[in-house]
Each structure stands twice: as structure tokens, then as C-alpha cells.
Amino acid sequence: MLTAVSLVRQPAFAISAVTCHDDHTGWSKAELRDRHGVVLVRSGRFRRLTRGAVTEIDPTVGYTTTPGAEEQFAHPCGGDESTWLTLTPQLWSGITTSTFYVDARLDLAHRQVLTATRAADMDYALVERLLVLLANAFGPPVGTATVDREYVAAAREAITAGHPAATGLVPLAHHLGVSPYRLSRAFPRELGVSLTRFRNRVRVGHAMQRIEAGDPHLGRLAADLGFADQAHLTRTVHAHLGHTPTALRVALKEPALSARELQSGCPRTAD
């Protein structure tokens, strides 16, 4: 018996938690795949038969699937729990391995992706976690520093200007004509921060402008800036500034230095 729970379904990828309760030594009926995918085991083990080759699959070995591939499975030691990643050709590009070793770093990346599926930022933070997982599994993309610098500059401009493609990492990369892997990895190399962090920095800046101008509606502000909800806005603002939006409203009106600023040695710049 197979149970699949959809965790995330995005245009560029989908993530499902799959639990198999079978306990049989014989091979299942052949299953024909119609999409590119990556499978990682969280617990248990099973056997996979494809193209005449048998592979023992467990938490230390993952595998990929491609359209047209036929697979059969056997569970001589009980069931298993796995994560199935379904990828569009854009995210699949460059992946050629059929099975791969899952070291501890990749296992951690896998768990962090699952944690990110429960967070609010699906379009950037989750995508970057997924790209880290894929890079750990299949190696980073090859790029040229000069060209990557140009992509970073173009991405910064699109995000800052609020280009429609900048609502997500994958559509932004498509708009710029670069792979999501390459764009994501170029940002920390060029700016020292992740693409997600940069995008949130821009959004926090816009939030400060609106709050300073007296915008009283935080829920509307969160929606206008692309946050999942007001709580997501509050967490992000606090992570970048150490203030909630409500406290920020007070800080932007208070000309005197606070005790905290005096102790830190980092006072606000005078107007």
C-alpha cells in the first residue's frame, strides 16, 4: 500500500512525502514514469529494478527517474518513507546520474528542504533550499565569474524595480536566461548574501518607507510586498532589523538615541 502526501506543488517542482507499507519479496508490477524526479529515503529500505539493473535503496542511496523509465520495486524488509521531488526540465538540466550516494551533508539538505516546506516563503527560500540539495547531490553548475556578475546585477535591478518575474526565483532566472542553480550560487559569491536574503532586504526597505510614511495597515502592506501574511512580514522585518513593524514605527519617529543604540555603538544616522 502506497500513501503519498503532497507537501508543495509549484510550477517548477513538486515535493511529496511517500510512505510504502508493503512487505513483499517479489517484484511489483512495472510502473512507467512520465516526469523527471529525484527520490530520497527518510527511513526503511527497498529494491529497485530498472533497465535490468537492481539497486538497494536506503537513506544512504538516492535515485533519479526520467520520462519513459519503467521501474519495479520489492520490499523484503518491510516498508519505507521517502521524499519524491518532481522537477521540470529547467530544474532537471545537467542531472545525468541515475543513482547517487547520500552523505550526511546531503541528508541534512534533504531535512532542511522538508522543514522549508512548512515555512512561508515558497518562491525563494524553499527554492534555494531545494537548489542546495540538488547541488549537493549532483554537483554545482559551472559558471563564469564575469557573466555571473552581470546576472546578479540584472537580478538586483529586477527585484528592486518589482519586475513581475521577480516574484519567484525560478521565473526570475527564466526571465534573465540563466539556470536557477547558477543565479542562486552567484549571489553569495558576488554580494556575500543569498538571493533570498537580498530579496527580503529590498522588501524590508520598502516596508520601512511605507511605515515611515504612516501606512497603518500592516496586513495590506504584507500583501503588497508579497509576504504570505502579516506574521511573515513581522518575522522578516525582525530578522533584518531586530524590530517588529510596530516597534519600527516608534523607532522611525524617535529622534533621540536609545539606550540599546548607545550600548551597541551603532547609533542611527542623524537626519
mmCIF file of C-alpha atoms in Angstrom:
data_model
loop_
_atom_site.group_PDB
_atom_site.id
_atom_site.type_symbol
_atom_site.label_atom_id
_atom_site.label_comp_id
_atom_site.label_asym_id
_atom_site.label_seq_id
_atom_site.Cartn_x
_atom_site.Cartn_y
_atom_site.Cartn_z
ATOM 1 C CA MET A 1 0.000 0.000 0.000
ATOM 2 C CA LEU A 2 1.411 3.371 -1.051
ATOM 3 C CA THR A 3 0.417 6.682 0.567
ATOM 4 C CA ALA A 4 1.541 9.995 -0.943
ATOM 5 C CA VAL A 5 1.035 13.385 0.699
ATOM 6 C CA SER A 6 1.671 16.480 -1.413
ATOM 7 C CA LEU A 7 3.787 18.954 0.580
ATOM 8 C CA VAL A 8 4.366 21.556 -2.127
ATOM 9 C CA ARG A 9 3.197 21.921 -5.703
ATOM 10 C CA GLN A 10 4.829 24.745 -7.634
ATOM 11 C CA PRO A 11 5.026 25.328 -11.416
ATOM 12 C CA ALA A 12 8.715 24.290 -11.455
ATOM 13 C CA PHE A 13 8.653 21.457 -8.911
ATOM 14 C CA ALA A 14 6.585 19.384 -6.538
ATOM 15 C CA ILE A 15 7.507 17.687 -3.261
ATOM 16 C CA SER A 16 5.635 14.695 -1.844
ATOM 17 C CA ALA A 17 6.079 12.571 1.253
ATOM 18 C CA VAL A 18 5.561 8.936 0.298
ATOM 19 C CA THR A 19 5.036 6.028 2.686
ATOM 20 C CA CYS A 20 5.045 2.413 1.492
ATOM 21 C CA HIS A 21 3.521 -0.204 3.777
ATOM 22 C CA ASP A 22 4.326 -3.185 1.533
ATOM 23 C CA ASP A 23 6.190 -6.212 2.822
ATOM 24 C CA HIS A 24 6.900 -8.494 -0.149
ATOM 25 C CA THR A 25 9.982 -10.110 -1.601
ATOM 26 C CA GLY A 26 8.632 -10.322 -5.153
ATOM 27 C CA TRP A 27 8.689 -7.549 -7.697
ATOM 28 C CA SER A 28 5.762 -5.190 -8.114
ATOM 29 C CA LYS A 29 4.129 -4.536 -11.466
ATOM 30 C CA ALA A 30 6.123 -2.295 -13.788
ATOM 31 C CA GLU A 31 5.469 1.434 -13.263
ATOM 32 C CA LEU A 32 6.067 3.864 -16.141
ATOM 33 C CA ARG A 33 7.403 7.299 -15.193
ATOM 34 C CA ASP A 34 6.272 10.402 -17.085
ATOM 35 C CA ARG A 35 8.354 13.090 -15.336
ATOM 36 C CA HIS A 36 11.856 13.862 -14.126
ATOM 37 C CA GLY A 37 12.294 13.218 -10.443
ATOM 38 C CA VAL A 38 14.610 12.611 -7.513
ATOM 39 C CA VAL A 39 13.819 10.164 -4.696
ATOM 40 C CA LEU A 40 15.422 10.287 -1.244
ATOM 41 C CA VAL A 41 14.671 7.777 1.506
ATOM 42 C CA ARG A 42 13.983 9.005 5.039
ATOM 43 C CA SER A 43 13.696 5.567 6.642
ATOM 44 C CA GLY A 44 13.492 1.910 5.642
ATOM 45 C CA ARG A 45 14.874 0.265 2.529
ATOM 46 C CA PHE A 46 13.725 -1.402 -0.688
ATOM 47 C CA ARG A 47 14.969 -2.772 -4.004
ATOM 48 C CA ARG A 48 14.523 -1.038 -7.350
ATOM 49 C CA LEU A 49 14.670 -2.747 -10.737
ATOM 50 C CA THR A 50 15.056 -0.623 -13.863
ATOM 51 C CA ARG A 51 16.687 -1.354 -17.222
ATOM 52 C CA GLY A 52 17.655 -4.813 -15.943
ATOM 53 C CA ALA A 53 19.675 -3.458 -13.006
ATOM 54 C CA VAL A 54 18.791 -3.954 -9.335
ATOM 55 C CA THR A 55 19.751 -1.303 -6.761
ATOM 56 C CA GLU A 56 19.383 -1.424 -2.997
ATOM 57 C CA ILE A 57 17.813 1.873 -1.963
ATOM 58 C CA ASP A 58 18.032 3.187 1.613
ATOM 59 C CA PRO A 59 18.807 6.513 3.356
ATOM 60 C CA THR A 60 22.391 6.401 2.004
ATOM 61 C CA VAL A 61 21.471 5.929 -1.681
ATOM 62 C CA GLY A 62 19.022 8.004 -3.703
ATOM 63 C CA TYR A 63 17.941 7.705 -7.310
ATOM 64 C CA THR A 64 16.501 9.693 -10.209
ATOM 65 C CA THR A 65 13.646 8.968 -12.584
ATOM 66 C CA THR A 66 13.134 10.090 -16.176
ATOM 67 C CA PRO A 67 10.139 10.075 -18.528
ATOM 68 C CA GLY A 68 9.651 6.684 -20.147
ATOM 69 C CA ALA A 69 11.578 4.740 -17.498
ATOM 70 C CA GLU A 70 9.991 1.518 -16.216
ATOM 71 C CA GLU A 71 10.527 0.632 -12.552
ATOM 72 C CA GLN A 72 9.680 -2.291 -10.325
ATOM 73 C CA PHE A 73 10.072 -2.478 -6.554
ATOM 74 C CA ALA A 74 10.466 -5.123 -3.867
ATOM 75 C CA HIS A 75 10.278 -4.667 -0.083
ATOM 76 C CA PRO A 76 11.837 -7.732 1.537
ATOM 77 C CA CYS A 77 12.477 -5.879 4.821
ATOM 78 C CA GLY A 78 9.197 -4.000 5.300
ATOM 79 C CA GLY A 79 8.095 -0.556 4.183
ATOM 80 C CA ASP A 80 9.841 2.759 3.771
ATOM 81 C CA GLU A 81 9.323 6.511 3.967
ATOM 82 C CA SER A 82 10.642 8.609 1.090
ATOM 83 C CA THR A 83 10.601 12.101 -0.353
ATOM 84 C CA TRP A 84 9.785 12.408 -4.050
ATOM 85 C CA LEU A 85 10.882 15.546 -5.869
ATOM 86 C CA THR A 86 9.299 16.158 -9.275
ATOM 87 C CA LEU A 87 11.237 18.642 -11.419
ATOM 88 C CA THR A 88 10.575 20.500 -14.657
ATOM 89 C CA PRO A 89 13.265 20.227 -17.385
ATOM 90 C CA GLN A 90 14.546 23.658 -16.332
ATOM 91 C CA LEU A 91 15.484 22.396 -12.857
ATOM 92 C CA TRP A 92 16.474 18.990 -14.191
ATOM 93 C CA SER A 93 19.045 20.441 -16.611
ATOM 94 C CA GLY A 94 22.523 18.987 -16.027
ATOM 95 C CA ILE A 95 21.411 15.958 -13.985
ATOM 96 C CA THR A 96 22.655 12.728 -15.545
ATOM 97 C CA THR A 97 23.147 10.406 -12.556
ATOM 98 C CA SER A 98 20.682 7.538 -12.075
ATOM 99 C CA THR A 99 21.714 6.637 -8.510
ATOM 100 C CA PHE A 100 23.820 8.655 -6.101
ATOM 101 C CA TYR A 101 25.390 8.436 -2.665
ATOM 102 C CA VAL A 102 23.635 10.381 0.105
ATOM 103 C CA ASP A 103 26.255 11.653 2.522
ATOM 104 C CA ALA A 104 25.455 13.355 5.825
ATOM 105 C CA ARG A 105 25.546 16.824 4.247
ATOM 106 C CA LEU A 106 23.004 15.813 1.613
ATOM 107 C CA ASP A 107 20.865 14.177 4.299
ATOM 108 C CA LEU A 108 20.868 17.491 6.183
ATOM 109 C CA ALA A 109 19.942 19.389 2.990
ATOM 110 C CA HIS A 110 17.074 16.928 2.496
ATOM 111 C CA ARG A 111 15.758 17.540 6.004
ATOM 112 C CA GLN A 112 16.094 21.312 5.591
ATOM 113 C CA VAL A 113 14.020 21.179 2.407
ATOM 114 C CA LEU A 114 11.276 19.344 4.303
ATOM 115 C CA THR A 115 11.429 21.975 7.051
ATOM 116 C CA ALA A 116 11.229 24.747 4.436
ATOM 117 C CA THR A 117 8.003 23.272 3.035
ATOM 118 C CA ARG A 118 6.363 24.299 6.304
ATOM 119 C CA ALA A 119 7.645 27.899 6.109
ATOM 120 C CA ALA A 120 6.011 30.872 4.400
ATOM 121 C CA ASP A 121 8.492 31.725 1.635
ATOM 122 C CA MET A 122 7.952 29.079 -1.044
ATOM 123 C CA ASP A 123 9.132 31.144 -4.015
ATOM 124 C CA TYR A 124 12.648 31.988 -2.797
ATOM 125 C CA ALA A 125 13.695 30.382 0.499
ATOM 126 C CA LEU A 126 12.294 26.930 -0.306
ATOM 127 C CA VAL A 127 13.643 27.053 -3.866
ATOM 128 C CA GLU A 128 17.126 27.929 -2.617
ATOM 129 C CA ARG A 129 16.983 25.043 -0.146
ATOM 130 C CA LEU A 130 15.967 22.749 -2.995
ATOM 131 C CA LEU A 131 18.819 24.031 -5.170
ATOM 132 C CA VAL A 132 21.297 23.396 -2.342
ATOM 133 C CA LEU A 133 20.017 19.833 -2.119
ATOM 134 C CA LEU A 134 20.373 19.280 -5.870
ATOM 135 C CA ALA A 135 23.846 20.846 -5.932
ATOM 136 C CA ASN A 136 24.947 18.582 -3.073
ATOM 137 C CA ALA A 137 23.575 15.555 -4.902
ATOM 138 C CA PHE A 138 24.753 16.273 -8.433
ATOM 139 C CA GLY A 139 27.433 18.957 -8.163
ATOM 140 C CA PRO A 140 27.257 22.739 -8.652
ATOM 141 C CA PRO A 141 26.763 24.271 -12.085
ATOM 142 C CA VAL A 142 29.800 25.622 -13.903
ATOM 143 C CA GLY A 143 29.794 29.370 -14.470
ATOM 144 C CA THR A 144 31.957 32.295 -15.491
ATOM 145 C CA ALA A 145 32.522 34.929 -12.807
ATOM 146 C CA THR A 146 32.192 37.906 -15.163
ATOM 147 C CA VAL A 147 28.953 36.654 -16.670
ATOM 148 C CA ASP A 148 27.584 35.705 -13.246
ATOM 149 C CA ARG A 149 28.263 39.245 -12.039
ATOM 150 C CA GLU A 150 26.102 40.526 -14.885
ATOM 151 C CA TYR A 151 23.300 38.128 -13.968
ATOM 152 C CA VAL A 152 23.445 39.270 -10.336
ATOM 153 C CA ALA A 153 23.269 42.911 -11.397
ATOM 154 C CA ALA A 154 20.281 42.216 -13.641
ATOM 155 C CA ALA A 155 18.549 40.241 -10.875
ATOM 156 C CA ARG A 156 19.119 43.055 -8.377
ATOM 157 C CA GLU A 157 17.584 45.528 -10.805
ATOM 158 C CA ALA A 158 14.554 43.319 -11.439
ATOM 159 C CA ILE A 159 13.946 42.713 -7.720
ATOM 160 C CA THR A 160 14.425 46.349 -6.762
ATOM 161 C CA ALA A 161 12.129 47.537 -9.551
ATOM 162 C CA GLY A 162 9.458 44.990 -8.669
ATOM 163 C CA HIS A 163 9.513 43.254 -12.055
ATOM 164 C CA PRO A 164 6.683 40.671 -12.320
ATOM 165 C CA ALA A 165 9.241 37.886 -12.887
ATOM 166 C CA ALA A 166 10.893 38.677 -9.548
ATOM 167 C CA THR A 167 8.009 37.140 -7.590
ATOM 168 C CA GLY A 168 9.905 33.825 -7.629
ATOM 169 C CA LEU A 169 13.466 32.600 -8.062
ATOM 170 C CA VAL A 170 12.610 30.250 -10.935
ATOM 171 C CA PRO A 171 10.654 32.790 -13.039
ATOM 172 C CA LEU A 172 13.359 35.385 -12.354
ATOM 173 C CA ALA A 173 16.061 33.035 -13.626
ATOM 174 C CA HIS A 174 13.952 32.249 -16.697
ATOM 175 C CA HIS A 175 13.476 35.977 -17.346
ATOM 176 C CA LEU A 176 17.254 36.509 -17.198
ATOM 177 C CA GLY A 177 18.024 33.460 -19.345
ATOM 178 C CA VAL A 178 20.112 31.702 -16.677
ATOM 179 C CA SER A 179 19.621 28.488 -14.718
ATOM 180 C CA PRO A 180 18.162 28.868 -11.213
ATOM 181 C CA TYR A 181 21.198 26.977 -9.815
ATOM 182 C CA ARG A 182 23.672 29.392 -11.322
ATOM 183 C CA LEU A 183 21.787 32.520 -10.288
ATOM 184 C CA SER A 184 21.324 31.261 -6.738
ATOM 185 C CA ARG A 185 25.011 30.368 -6.307
ATOM 186 C CA ALA A 186 26.255 33.591 -7.931
ATOM 187 C CA PHE A 187 24.574 35.850 -5.357
ATOM 188 C CA PRO A 188 26.569 34.873 -2.234
ATOM 189 C CA ARG A 189 29.753 34.871 -4.291
ATOM 190 C CA GLU A 190 29.120 38.400 -5.591
ATOM 191 C CA LEU A 191 27.291 40.045 -2.679
ATOM 192 C CA GLY A 192 28.013 37.840 0.326
ATOM 193 C CA VAL A 193 24.305 37.138 0.911
ATOM 194 C CA SER A 194 21.829 34.675 -0.550
ATOM 195 C CA LEU A 195 19.330 35.695 -3.186
ATOM 196 C CA THR A 196 16.537 35.151 -0.667
ATOM 197 C CA ARG A 197 18.272 37.413 1.850
ATOM 198 C CA PHE A 198 18.777 40.128 -0.766
ATOM 199 C CA ARG A 199 15.168 39.986 -1.885
ATOM 200 C CA ASN A 200 13.970 40.256 1.716
ATOM 201 C CA ARG A 201 16.380 43.155 2.284
ATOM 202 C CA VAL A 202 14.678 45.028 -0.555
ATOM 203 C CA ARG A 203 11.223 44.214 0.793
ATOM 204 C CA VAL A 204 12.179 45.312 4.299
ATOM 205 C CA GLY A 205 13.424 48.600 2.822
ATOM 206 C CA HIS A 206 10.077 49.130 1.093
ATOM 207 C CA ALA A 207 8.308 48.277 4.353
ATOM 208 C CA MET A 208 10.356 50.880 6.214
ATOM 209 C CA GLN A 209 9.431 53.518 3.645
ATOM 210 C CA ARG A 210 5.740 52.734 3.928
ATOM 211 C CA ILE A 211 5.797 52.588 7.732
ATOM 212 C CA GLU A 212 7.781 55.811 7.962
ATOM 213 C CA ALA A 213 5.211 57.457 5.665
ATOM 214 C CA GLY A 214 2.490 56.475 8.130
ATOM 215 C CA ASP A 215 0.888 53.446 6.457
ATOM 216 C CA PRO A 216 -1.209 51.937 9.283
ATOM 217 C CA HIS A 217 -2.298 48.722 7.576
ATOM 218 C CA LEU A 218 0.306 46.004 8.118
ATOM 219 C CA GLY A 219 -1.855 43.287 6.568
ATOM 220 C CA ARG A 220 -2.208 45.276 3.356
ATOM 221 C CA LEU A 221 1.479 46.162 3.446
ATOM 222 C CA ALA A 222 2.389 42.476 3.734
ATOM 223 C CA ALA A 223 0.194 41.605 0.739
ATOM 224 C CA ASP A 224 1.568 44.479 -1.363
ATOM 225 C CA LEU A 225 5.162 43.364 -0.715
ATOM 226 C CA GLY A 226 4.492 39.707 -1.496
ATOM 227 C CA PHE A 227 4.638 38.271 2.037
ATOM 228 C CA ALA A 228 2.461 35.273 2.847
ATOM 229 C CA ASP A 229 0.721 37.185 5.639
ATOM 230 C CA GLN A 230 1.298 39.796 8.326
ATOM 231 C CA ALA A 231 3.111 37.303 10.558
ATOM 232 C CA HIS A 232 5.556 36.556 7.728
ATOM 233 C CA LEU A 233 6.188 40.300 7.308
ATOM 234 C CA THR A 234 6.766 40.665 11.062
ATOM 235 C CA ARG A 235 9.248 37.771 11.231
ATOM 236 C CA THR A 236 11.213 39.040 8.245
ATOM 237 C CA VAL A 237 11.381 42.637 9.464
ATOM 238 C CA HIS A 238 12.511 41.456 12.895
ATOM 239 C CA ALA A 239 15.162 39.164 11.388
ATOM 240 C CA HIS A 240 16.679 42.059 9.429
ATOM 241 C CA LEU A 241 16.226 44.946 11.880
ATOM 242 C CA GLY A 242 15.717 43.483 15.336
ATOM 243 C CA HIS A 243 12.392 45.352 15.486
ATOM 244 C CA THR A 244 8.836 44.295 14.827
ATOM 245 C CA PRO A 245 6.934 46.585 12.415
ATOM 246 C CA THR A 246 5.101 48.104 15.382
ATOM 247 C CA ALA A 247 8.367 48.861 17.209
ATOM 248 C CA LEU A 248 9.846 50.103 13.933
ATOM 249 C CA ARG A 249 7.054 52.633 13.637
ATOM 250 C CA VAL A 250 8.111 54.061 17.012
ATOM 251 C CA ALA A 251 11.835 53.907 16.169
ATOM 252 C CA LEU A 252 11.322 55.882 12.967
ATOM 253 C CA LYS A 253 9.565 58.655 14.888
ATOM 254 C CA GLU A 254 12.027 58.850 17.813
ATOM 255 C CA PRO A 255 14.931 61.270 17.150
ATOM 256 C CA ALA A 256 16.802 60.564 20.409
ATOM 257 C CA LEU A 257 19.305 57.702 20.693
ATOM 258 C CA SER A 258 18.029 54.697 22.584
ATOM 259 C CA ALA A 259 19.992 53.016 25.382
ATOM 260 C CA ARG A 260 20.425 49.973 23.149
ATOM 261 C CA GLU A 261 21.937 52.067 20.350
ATOM 262 C CA LEU A 262 24.286 53.813 22.740
ATOM 263 C CA GLN A 263 25.472 50.490 24.182
ATOM 264 C CA SER A 264 25.962 48.918 20.756
ATOM 265 C CA GLY A 265 27.984 51.851 19.452
ATOM 266 C CA CYS A 266 25.855 51.832 16.278
ATOM 267 C CA PRO A 267 23.513 54.805 16.582
ATOM 268 C CA ARG A 268 21.171 55.829 13.818
ATOM 269 C CA THR A 269 22.497 58.345 11.314
ATOM 270 C CA ALA A 270 21.188 61.811 12.071
ATOM 271 C CA ASP A 271 18.701 63.310 9.629
#
